[in-house]
Every structure is written in C-alpha cells, then in structure tokens.
Short mmCIF file of C-alpha atoms in Angstrom, two decimals:
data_model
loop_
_atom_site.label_atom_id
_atom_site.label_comp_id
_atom_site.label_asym_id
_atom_site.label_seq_id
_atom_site.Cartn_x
_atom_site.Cartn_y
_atom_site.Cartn_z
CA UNK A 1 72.59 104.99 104.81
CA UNK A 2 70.43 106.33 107.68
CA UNK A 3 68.69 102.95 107.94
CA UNK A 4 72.21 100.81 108.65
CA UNK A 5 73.75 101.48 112.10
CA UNK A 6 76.38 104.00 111.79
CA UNK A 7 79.53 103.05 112.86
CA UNK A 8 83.23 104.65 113.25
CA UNK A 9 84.33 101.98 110.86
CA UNK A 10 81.80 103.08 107.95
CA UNK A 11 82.56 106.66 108.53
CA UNK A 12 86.06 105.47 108.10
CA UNK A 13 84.85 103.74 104.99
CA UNK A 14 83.47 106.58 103.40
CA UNK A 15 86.34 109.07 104.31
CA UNK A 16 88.81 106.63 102.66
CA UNK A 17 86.66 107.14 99.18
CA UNK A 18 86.21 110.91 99.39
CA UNK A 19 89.80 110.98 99.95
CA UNK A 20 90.48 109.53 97.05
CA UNK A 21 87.93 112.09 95.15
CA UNK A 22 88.94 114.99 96.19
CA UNK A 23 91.82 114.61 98.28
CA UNK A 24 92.86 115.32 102.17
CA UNK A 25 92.76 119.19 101.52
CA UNK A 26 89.33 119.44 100.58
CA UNK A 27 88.35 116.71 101.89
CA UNK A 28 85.72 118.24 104.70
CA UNK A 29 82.86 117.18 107.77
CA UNK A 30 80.41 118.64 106.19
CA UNK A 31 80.97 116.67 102.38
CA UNK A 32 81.36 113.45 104.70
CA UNK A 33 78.22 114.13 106.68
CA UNK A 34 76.73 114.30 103.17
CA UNK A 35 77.42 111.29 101.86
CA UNK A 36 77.02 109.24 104.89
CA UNK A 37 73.47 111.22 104.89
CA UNK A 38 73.52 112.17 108.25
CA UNK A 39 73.94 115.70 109.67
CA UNK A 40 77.53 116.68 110.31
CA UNK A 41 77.00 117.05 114.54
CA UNK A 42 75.73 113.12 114.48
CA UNK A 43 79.55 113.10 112.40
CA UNK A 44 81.37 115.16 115.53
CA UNK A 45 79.83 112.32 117.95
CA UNK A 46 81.89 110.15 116.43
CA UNK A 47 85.48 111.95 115.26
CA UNK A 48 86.21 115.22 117.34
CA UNK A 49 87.43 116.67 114.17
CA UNK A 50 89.19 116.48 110.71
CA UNK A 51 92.10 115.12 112.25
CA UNK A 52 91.08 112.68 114.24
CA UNK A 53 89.27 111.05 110.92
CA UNK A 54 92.62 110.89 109.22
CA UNK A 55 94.10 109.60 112.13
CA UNK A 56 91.50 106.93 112.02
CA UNK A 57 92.30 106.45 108.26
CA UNK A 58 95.56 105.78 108.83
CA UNK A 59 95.51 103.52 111.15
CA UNK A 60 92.97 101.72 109.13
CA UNK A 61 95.27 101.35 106.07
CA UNK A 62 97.69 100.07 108.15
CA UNK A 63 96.03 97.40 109.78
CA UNK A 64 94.19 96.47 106.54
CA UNK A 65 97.96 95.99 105.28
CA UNK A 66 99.38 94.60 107.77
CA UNK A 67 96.27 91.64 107.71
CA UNK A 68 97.11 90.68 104.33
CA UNK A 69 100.87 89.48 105.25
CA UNK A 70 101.22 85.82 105.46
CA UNK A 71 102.03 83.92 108.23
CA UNK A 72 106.40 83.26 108.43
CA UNK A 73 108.68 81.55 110.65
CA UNK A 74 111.36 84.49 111.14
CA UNK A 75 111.19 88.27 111.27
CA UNK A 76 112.66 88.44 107.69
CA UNK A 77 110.29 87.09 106.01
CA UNK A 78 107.87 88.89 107.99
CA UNK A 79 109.46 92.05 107.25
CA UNK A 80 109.80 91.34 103.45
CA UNK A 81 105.80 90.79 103.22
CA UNK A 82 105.35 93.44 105.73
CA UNK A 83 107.62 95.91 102.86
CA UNK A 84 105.42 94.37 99.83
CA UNK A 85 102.09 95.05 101.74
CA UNK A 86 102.50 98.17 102.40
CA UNK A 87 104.02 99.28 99.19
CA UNK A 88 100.75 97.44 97.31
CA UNK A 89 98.64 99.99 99.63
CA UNK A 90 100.86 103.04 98.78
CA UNK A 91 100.08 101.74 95.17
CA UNK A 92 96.31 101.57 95.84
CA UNK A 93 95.90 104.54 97.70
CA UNK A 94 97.74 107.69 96.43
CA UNK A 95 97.74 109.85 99.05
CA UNK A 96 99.60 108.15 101.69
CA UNK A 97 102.40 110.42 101.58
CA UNK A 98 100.30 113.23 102.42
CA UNK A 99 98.89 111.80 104.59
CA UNK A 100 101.28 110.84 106.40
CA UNK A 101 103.02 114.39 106.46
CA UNK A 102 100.07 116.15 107.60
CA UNK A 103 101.22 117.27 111.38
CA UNK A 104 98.08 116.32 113.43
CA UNK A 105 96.99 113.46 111.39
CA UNK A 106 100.10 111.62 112.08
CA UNK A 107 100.46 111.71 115.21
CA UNK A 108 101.51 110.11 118.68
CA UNK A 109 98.90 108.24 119.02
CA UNK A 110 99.20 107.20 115.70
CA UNK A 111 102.64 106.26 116.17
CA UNK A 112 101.70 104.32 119.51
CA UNK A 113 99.19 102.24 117.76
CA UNK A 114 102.01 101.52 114.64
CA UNK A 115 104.54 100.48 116.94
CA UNK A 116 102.21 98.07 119.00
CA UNK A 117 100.75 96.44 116.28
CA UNK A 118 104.56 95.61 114.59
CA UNK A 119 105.66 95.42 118.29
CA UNK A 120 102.70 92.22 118.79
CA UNK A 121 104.22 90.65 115.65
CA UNK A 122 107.70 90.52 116.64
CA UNK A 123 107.15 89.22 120.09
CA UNK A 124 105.90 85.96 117.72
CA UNK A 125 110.13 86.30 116.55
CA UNK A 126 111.34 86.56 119.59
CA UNK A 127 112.72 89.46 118.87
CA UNK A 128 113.27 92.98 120.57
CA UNK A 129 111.42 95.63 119.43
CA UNK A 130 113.89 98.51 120.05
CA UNK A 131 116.32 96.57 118.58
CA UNK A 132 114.23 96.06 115.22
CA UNK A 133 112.88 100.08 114.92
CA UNK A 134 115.07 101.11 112.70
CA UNK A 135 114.95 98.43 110.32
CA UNK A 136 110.82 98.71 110.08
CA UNK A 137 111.18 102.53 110.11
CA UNK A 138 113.80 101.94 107.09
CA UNK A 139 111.64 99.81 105.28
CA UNK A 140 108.53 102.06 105.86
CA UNK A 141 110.67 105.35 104.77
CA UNK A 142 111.98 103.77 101.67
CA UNK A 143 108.56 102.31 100.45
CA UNK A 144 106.80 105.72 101.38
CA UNK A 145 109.73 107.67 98.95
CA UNK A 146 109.04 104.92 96.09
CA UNK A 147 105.63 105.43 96.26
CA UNK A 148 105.85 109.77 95.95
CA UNK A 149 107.60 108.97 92.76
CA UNK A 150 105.18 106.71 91.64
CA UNK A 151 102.23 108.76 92.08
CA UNK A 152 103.98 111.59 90.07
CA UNK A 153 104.22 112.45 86.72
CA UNK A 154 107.45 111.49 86.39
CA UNK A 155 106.80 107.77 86.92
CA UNK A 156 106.37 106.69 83.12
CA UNK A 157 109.69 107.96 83.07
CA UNK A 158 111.29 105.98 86.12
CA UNK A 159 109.49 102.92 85.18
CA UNK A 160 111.06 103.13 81.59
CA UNK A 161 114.18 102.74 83.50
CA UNK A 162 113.32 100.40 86.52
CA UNK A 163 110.63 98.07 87.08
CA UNK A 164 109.03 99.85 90.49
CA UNK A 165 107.75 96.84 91.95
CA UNK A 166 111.38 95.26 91.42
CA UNK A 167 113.20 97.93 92.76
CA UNK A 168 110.44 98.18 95.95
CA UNK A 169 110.71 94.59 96.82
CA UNK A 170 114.63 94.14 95.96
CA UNK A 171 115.16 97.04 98.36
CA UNK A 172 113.45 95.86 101.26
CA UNK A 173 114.92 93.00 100.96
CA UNK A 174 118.17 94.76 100.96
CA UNK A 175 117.21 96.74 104.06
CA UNK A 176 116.46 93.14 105.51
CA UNK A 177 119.55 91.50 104.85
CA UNK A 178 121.33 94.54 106.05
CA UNK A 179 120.15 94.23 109.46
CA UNK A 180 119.93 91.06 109.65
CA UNK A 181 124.03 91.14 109.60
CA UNK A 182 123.89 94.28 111.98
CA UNK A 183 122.45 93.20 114.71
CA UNK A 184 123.33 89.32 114.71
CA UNK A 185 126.23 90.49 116.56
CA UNK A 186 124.33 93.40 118.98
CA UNK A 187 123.61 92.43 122.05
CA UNK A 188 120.67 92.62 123.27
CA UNK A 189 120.22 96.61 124.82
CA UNK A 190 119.87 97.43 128.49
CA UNK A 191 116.44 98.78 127.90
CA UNK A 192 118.14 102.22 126.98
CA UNK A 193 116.75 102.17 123.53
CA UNK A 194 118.80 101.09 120.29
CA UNK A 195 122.51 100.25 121.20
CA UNK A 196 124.63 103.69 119.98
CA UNK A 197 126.40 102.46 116.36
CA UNK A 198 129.50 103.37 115.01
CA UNK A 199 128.94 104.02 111.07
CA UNK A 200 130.67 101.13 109.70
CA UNK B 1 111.06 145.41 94.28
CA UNK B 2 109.86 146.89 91.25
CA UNK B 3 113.79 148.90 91.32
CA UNK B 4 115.28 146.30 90.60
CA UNK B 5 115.47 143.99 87.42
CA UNK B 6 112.82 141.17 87.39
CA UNK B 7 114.31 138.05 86.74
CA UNK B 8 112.97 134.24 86.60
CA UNK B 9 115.65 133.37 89.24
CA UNK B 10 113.96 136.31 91.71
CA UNK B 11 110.46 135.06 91.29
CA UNK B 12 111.34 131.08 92.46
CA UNK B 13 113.02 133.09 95.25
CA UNK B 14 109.83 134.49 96.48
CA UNK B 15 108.00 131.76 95.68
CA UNK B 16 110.24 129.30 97.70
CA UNK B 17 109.41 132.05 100.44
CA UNK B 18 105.86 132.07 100.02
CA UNK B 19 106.01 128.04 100.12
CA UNK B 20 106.84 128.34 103.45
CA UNK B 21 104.82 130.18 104.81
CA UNK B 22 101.48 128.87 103.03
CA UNK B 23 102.26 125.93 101.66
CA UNK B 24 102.01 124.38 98.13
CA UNK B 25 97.64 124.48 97.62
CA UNK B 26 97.57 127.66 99.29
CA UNK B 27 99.93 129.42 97.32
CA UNK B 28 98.77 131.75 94.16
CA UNK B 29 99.99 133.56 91.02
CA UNK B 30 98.36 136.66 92.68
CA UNK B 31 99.94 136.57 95.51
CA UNK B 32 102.98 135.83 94.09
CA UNK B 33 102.98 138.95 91.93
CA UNK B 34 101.74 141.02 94.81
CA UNK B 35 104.73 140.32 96.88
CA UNK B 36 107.31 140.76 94.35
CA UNK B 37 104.93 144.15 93.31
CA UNK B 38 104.70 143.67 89.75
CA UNK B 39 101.26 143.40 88.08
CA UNK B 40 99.95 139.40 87.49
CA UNK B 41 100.42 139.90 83.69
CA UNK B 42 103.78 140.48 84.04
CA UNK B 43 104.47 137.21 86.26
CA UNK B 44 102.92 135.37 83.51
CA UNK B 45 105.09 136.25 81.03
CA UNK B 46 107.83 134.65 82.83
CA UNK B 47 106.13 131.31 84.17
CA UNK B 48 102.76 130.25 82.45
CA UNK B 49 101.32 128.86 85.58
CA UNK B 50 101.72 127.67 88.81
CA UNK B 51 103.12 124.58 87.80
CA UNK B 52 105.53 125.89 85.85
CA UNK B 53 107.05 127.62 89.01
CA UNK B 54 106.85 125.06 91.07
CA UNK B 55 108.97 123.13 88.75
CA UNK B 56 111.53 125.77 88.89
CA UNK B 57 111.56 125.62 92.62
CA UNK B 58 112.35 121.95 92.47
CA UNK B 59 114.89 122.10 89.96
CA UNK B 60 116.72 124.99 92.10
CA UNK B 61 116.28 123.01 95.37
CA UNK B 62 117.95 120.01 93.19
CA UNK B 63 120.55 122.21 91.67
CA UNK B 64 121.51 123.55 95.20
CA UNK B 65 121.76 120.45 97.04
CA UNK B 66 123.78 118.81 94.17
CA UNK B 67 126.33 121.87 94.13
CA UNK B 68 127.12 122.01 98.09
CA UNK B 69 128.40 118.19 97.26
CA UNK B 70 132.09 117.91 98.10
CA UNK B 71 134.34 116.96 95.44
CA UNK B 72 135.23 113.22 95.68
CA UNK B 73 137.39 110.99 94.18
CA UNK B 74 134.66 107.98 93.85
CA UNK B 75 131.09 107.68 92.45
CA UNK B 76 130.21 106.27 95.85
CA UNK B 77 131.55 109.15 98.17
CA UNK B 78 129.95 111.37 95.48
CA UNK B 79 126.25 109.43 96.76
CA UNK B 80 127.00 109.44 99.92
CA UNK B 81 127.85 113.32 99.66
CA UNK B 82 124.31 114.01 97.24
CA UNK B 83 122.41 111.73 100.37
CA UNK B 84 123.99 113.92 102.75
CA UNK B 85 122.97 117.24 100.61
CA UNK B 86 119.07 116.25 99.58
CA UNK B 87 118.85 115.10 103.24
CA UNK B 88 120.33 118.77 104.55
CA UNK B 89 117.39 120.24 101.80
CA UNK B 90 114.42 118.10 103.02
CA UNK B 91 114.93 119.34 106.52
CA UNK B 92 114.90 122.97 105.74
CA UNK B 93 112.57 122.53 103.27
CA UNK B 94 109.41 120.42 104.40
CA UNK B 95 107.33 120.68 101.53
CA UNK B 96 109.59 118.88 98.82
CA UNK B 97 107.87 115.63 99.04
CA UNK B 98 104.51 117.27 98.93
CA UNK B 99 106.13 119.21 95.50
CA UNK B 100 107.23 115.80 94.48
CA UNK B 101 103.96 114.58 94.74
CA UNK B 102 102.50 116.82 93.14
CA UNK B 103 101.53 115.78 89.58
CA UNK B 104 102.28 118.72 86.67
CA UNK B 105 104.74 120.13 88.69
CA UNK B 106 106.81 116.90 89.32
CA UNK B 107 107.19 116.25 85.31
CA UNK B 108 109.15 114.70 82.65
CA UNK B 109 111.32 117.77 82.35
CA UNK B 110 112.22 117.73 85.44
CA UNK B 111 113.06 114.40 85.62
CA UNK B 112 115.01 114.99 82.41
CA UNK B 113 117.13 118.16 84.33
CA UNK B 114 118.04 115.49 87.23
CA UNK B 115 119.29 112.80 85.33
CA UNK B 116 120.94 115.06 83.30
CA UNK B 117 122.49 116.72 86.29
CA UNK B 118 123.55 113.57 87.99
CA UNK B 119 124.63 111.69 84.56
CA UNK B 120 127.10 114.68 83.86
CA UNK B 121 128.13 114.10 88.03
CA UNK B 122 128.74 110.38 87.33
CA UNK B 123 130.49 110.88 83.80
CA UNK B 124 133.59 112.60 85.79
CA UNK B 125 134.08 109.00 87.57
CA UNK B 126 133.34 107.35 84.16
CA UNK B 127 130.51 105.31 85.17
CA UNK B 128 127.42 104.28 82.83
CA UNK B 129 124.77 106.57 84.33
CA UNK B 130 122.06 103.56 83.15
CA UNK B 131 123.41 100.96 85.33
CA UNK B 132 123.88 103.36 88.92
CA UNK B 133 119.90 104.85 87.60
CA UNK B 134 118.50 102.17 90.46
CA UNK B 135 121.29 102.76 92.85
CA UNK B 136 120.17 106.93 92.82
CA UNK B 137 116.40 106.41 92.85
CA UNK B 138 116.95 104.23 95.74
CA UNK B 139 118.87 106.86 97.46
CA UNK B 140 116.85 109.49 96.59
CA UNK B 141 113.24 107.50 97.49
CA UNK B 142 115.15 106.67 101.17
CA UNK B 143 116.10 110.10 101.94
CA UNK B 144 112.51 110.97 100.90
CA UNK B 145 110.33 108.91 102.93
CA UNK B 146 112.34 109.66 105.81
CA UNK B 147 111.90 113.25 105.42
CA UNK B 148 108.39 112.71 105.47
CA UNK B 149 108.76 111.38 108.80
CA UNK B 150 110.95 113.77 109.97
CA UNK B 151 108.12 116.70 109.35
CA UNK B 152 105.15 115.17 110.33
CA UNK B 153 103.93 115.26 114.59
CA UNK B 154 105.62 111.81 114.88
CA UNK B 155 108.76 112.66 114.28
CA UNK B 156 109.74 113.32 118.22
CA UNK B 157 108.44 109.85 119.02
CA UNK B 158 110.77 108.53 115.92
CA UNK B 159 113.66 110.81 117.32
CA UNK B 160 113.02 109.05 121.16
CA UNK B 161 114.03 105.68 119.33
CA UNK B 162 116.34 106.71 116.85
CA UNK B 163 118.65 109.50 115.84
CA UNK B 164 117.45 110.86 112.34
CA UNK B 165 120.78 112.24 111.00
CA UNK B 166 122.02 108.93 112.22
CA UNK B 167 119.43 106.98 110.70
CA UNK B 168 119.50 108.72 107.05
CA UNK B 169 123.26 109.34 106.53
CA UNK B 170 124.04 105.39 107.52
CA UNK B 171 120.93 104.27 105.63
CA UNK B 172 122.70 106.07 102.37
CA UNK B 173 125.55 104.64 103.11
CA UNK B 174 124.29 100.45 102.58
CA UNK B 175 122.64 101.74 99.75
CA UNK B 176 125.99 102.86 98.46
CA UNK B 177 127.19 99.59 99.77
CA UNK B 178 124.85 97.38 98.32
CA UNK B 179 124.88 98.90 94.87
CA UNK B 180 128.76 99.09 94.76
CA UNK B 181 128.79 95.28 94.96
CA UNK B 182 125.73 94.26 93.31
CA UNK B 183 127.03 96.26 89.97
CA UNK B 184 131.12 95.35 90.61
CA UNK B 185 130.17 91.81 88.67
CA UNK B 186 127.74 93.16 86.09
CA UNK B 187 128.81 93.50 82.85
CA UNK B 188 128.17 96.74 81.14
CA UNK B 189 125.19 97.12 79.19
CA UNK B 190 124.38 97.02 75.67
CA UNK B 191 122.64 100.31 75.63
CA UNK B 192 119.39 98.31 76.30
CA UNK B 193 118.69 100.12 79.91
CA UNK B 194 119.62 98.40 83.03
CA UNK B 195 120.70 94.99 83.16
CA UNK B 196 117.94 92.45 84.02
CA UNK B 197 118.77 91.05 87.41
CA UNK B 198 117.96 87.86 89.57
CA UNK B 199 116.47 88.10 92.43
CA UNK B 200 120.12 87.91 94.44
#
C-alpha cells in the first residue's frame, strides 16, 4: 500500500470494507491506518476524524448509486431507477441504516451534497427541486425502512410472505405515481419552499 | 428496588431506560442488574441474554403503540391510526430502527408476536390478514426510514423543506390509499400467501 499514492478515495475504499467487517461501532483510525499500512497521523491529514470518514462513505455510496441509473426522458423514470439503485446498495451494503442514523456522520453537509447531486439531475426535467423533496425524501425513507427489515433476522420470514425486491420497486413506483398526480396541479412555489398541502 | 417484586415487565422497563441513555452496543446484563439492584444471576433467570431483552423491549414498544390506536370502524382508519402510533414511538424512541436492525434481537418470534397482533386487529374488520401483509410492511418500512431521518443531524435541514409530522402521517395515508384499491378487485386467496400481482 505504501508504494501507491494515497488518496482520500482509497482511504474511502478501505473504510467501506472494514465497515463491512466489523461494523461502524468498532470500526476505528487506528484499524484503518493499519490496513492502509500507514501510521494513523498520515490518516488525520486526510479525514479530521471518525466522522468525517463516514461522512465521506456516505457520500460515496451515494454517488456510486446514483452513477449506475440510466439515462430517462422524465423525472419518473428517473426516480423509479433512482428507488431501485439505491435499494440494490442498501442490499449490498448492510449498514446503511446505521449509518445513516449516526448524528455526525449524517450530517449538513452531507445533506447539502445529497440534495445537489438529485438537485443537478432534475434541472435535466425541468423540474423544481423544492417542489420534488418530498417525493425523493419518500422514496429514500421507504427504501431505507425495507432495507432494516431485510438485514434482520426476520427477513426469511417477510420474504416467505412478499417478494422484497417486488414490494421495493412496486412501492416506489407507487410513491412516483402519487406525486406525479399531486403536484401536476401545484403551481409552481414562490420560492417559499414546498406549497403548504391540505391532507387530501 | 430490591422491595419490591421483580418482574420480567420491570426489567424491559429499566432496560428501555438504560437504552436511552447508552444506547443498544453499550448497554450490558451487568449494568442492567446493577440498576435494578439484584445480583446478575438473578437477571438471568428471567432473560437468557441480551437479546432476549431486547426482544422484549420491541415487542412492548409494538404492543404500546398498537394499544393507543383509536377504535375505528375500517381496516384503513385502523392503518392510518397504527402509522400515526409507530410514528408517535419512533420519535420518542430513537433507537427502534437500530433494535430492528439488529439481528438476534429482531427474530422470528417477534415477527410471529406482530403479525399475530395485527392479524387479530384486522380479524375485527374481517379482512384476510395475508392479502393487507404488503399493505402493513409497507407502512411500517415508511414510517421507519423516516424515523431514521428524523434522528440523525440532518433532520433540521429535512424539517427546513418539509414538515415531518406532515410528511409521515400523509405518506401513511397513500399507502392506505393505494392498497385499499389495489386489493378492492383481488379476489381472495386460496390460502397460497398473497396473490401474485402484475406490475399495475
């Protein structure tokens, strides 16, 4: 390892397999330093702290999954493979959830960088972001719930009663249609965030 | 403590305490016993681990969320109401979808004690349990992921776009929606699980 350049990204690399290992707990600088074989203040150069690593790791999954969806000609579609992407990396990488609920690793600035990168794709729709937050944070909430009961012991027993992959992708596509009939009829907000909604 | 009359119900009381304040890894049998001030023996002979009390904590989260549910006259006001109640839980308690996550203490019995809980719910509006399985998990995996959200450091920025309560409760409610017309025109099954479906 010392003889390749080391970079955030492979630091980033190896984080994402210790994770795996041993999980975000024990996960620590000084294992990481290990196996990168480089002495953990060469590692603090690079990521300020624990945190900031799993901020880093985050961000990485979600760019790695957001890559992989196809190119579409409306925001449905783009939603629908944006839904099945990241449910195939919630599948891939257990921890997710946890990662996700960990207060400093999901933070801000992770949010900033989650809401510009969907924000970029949109603009491609010709649609308005604020407008279309709730339906990706719907999508995101109900894949991220699927995937804590698939990464349970209790999902031999929910998959002998529902295909998961079925119910994932039929439900983001439910959460698609749904505001796809919502907010034909919205107009567009006076940049004062999402339009207040009556429950209907 | 040691006054009064140790019961099974006392100990998940403490423990759901203890949760709080240390979290789920953190927590231990020892400590456990030392707050309730009995000896670690004596625990034991009530739960045989950790994960046996950590399934009792779930199942008595479940059982009080499910019993603070309104009567109603329909099997969807009766979702909507269990939504409304597993929502109220997840934001007192912020650990449930790390407990969910958690393999040995999310198991097959306690999957057995929900759907057992919920069929004998749905059997007063004389629905087949089987065929609204989906339409539950779906509400149950939404509420979820949201919650996970709702606990972790981006959960101001999510509340700057969107009102959670808001959000969660109206989310429910087009899963309620959807399921109520997606199973209208299904005939009931013959006892082979859910209905295969299309695609719709």
């Amino acid at each position: 390892m010392e003889t390749d350049k080391l970079t955030a990204e492979k630091i980033v690399a190896e984080a994402l397999e210790l994770l795996q290992e041993c999980g975000i707990e024990r996960m620590s600088m000084r294992q990481l330093a290990r196996r990168l074989s480089i002495r953990a203040p060469t590692l603090y150069w690079y990521f300020p702290d624990k945190a900031a690593i799993l901020r880093a790791v985050i961000k990485t999954l979600f760019e790695r999954a957001v890559s992989t969806v196809p190119p579409t000609s409306t925001w449905q579609d783009w939603m629908r493979g944006f839904g099945a992407a990241i449910w195939q990396m919630n599948k891939e990488v257990p921890y997710t959830p946890l990662l996700l609920r960990s207060p400093d690793a999901n933070n801000a600035e992770v949010f900033e960088f989650v809401m510009k990168r969907i924000d970029a794709k949109m603009k491609v729709f010709d649609v308005d972001m604020k407008r279309y937050a709730r339906a990706h944070s719907d999508v995101q909430a109900f894949v991220l719930g699927w995937s804590v009961f698939a990464h349970s012991d209790i999902a031999p027993k929910v998959e002998s009663l529902v295909d998961l992959d079925t119910a994932v992708l039929e439900g983001v596509d439910m959460i698609v249609r749904y505001w796809e009939d919502r907010l034909s009829d919205v107009p567009p907000p006076q940049d004062q965030g999402l339009p207040a909604t009556a429950r209907s």
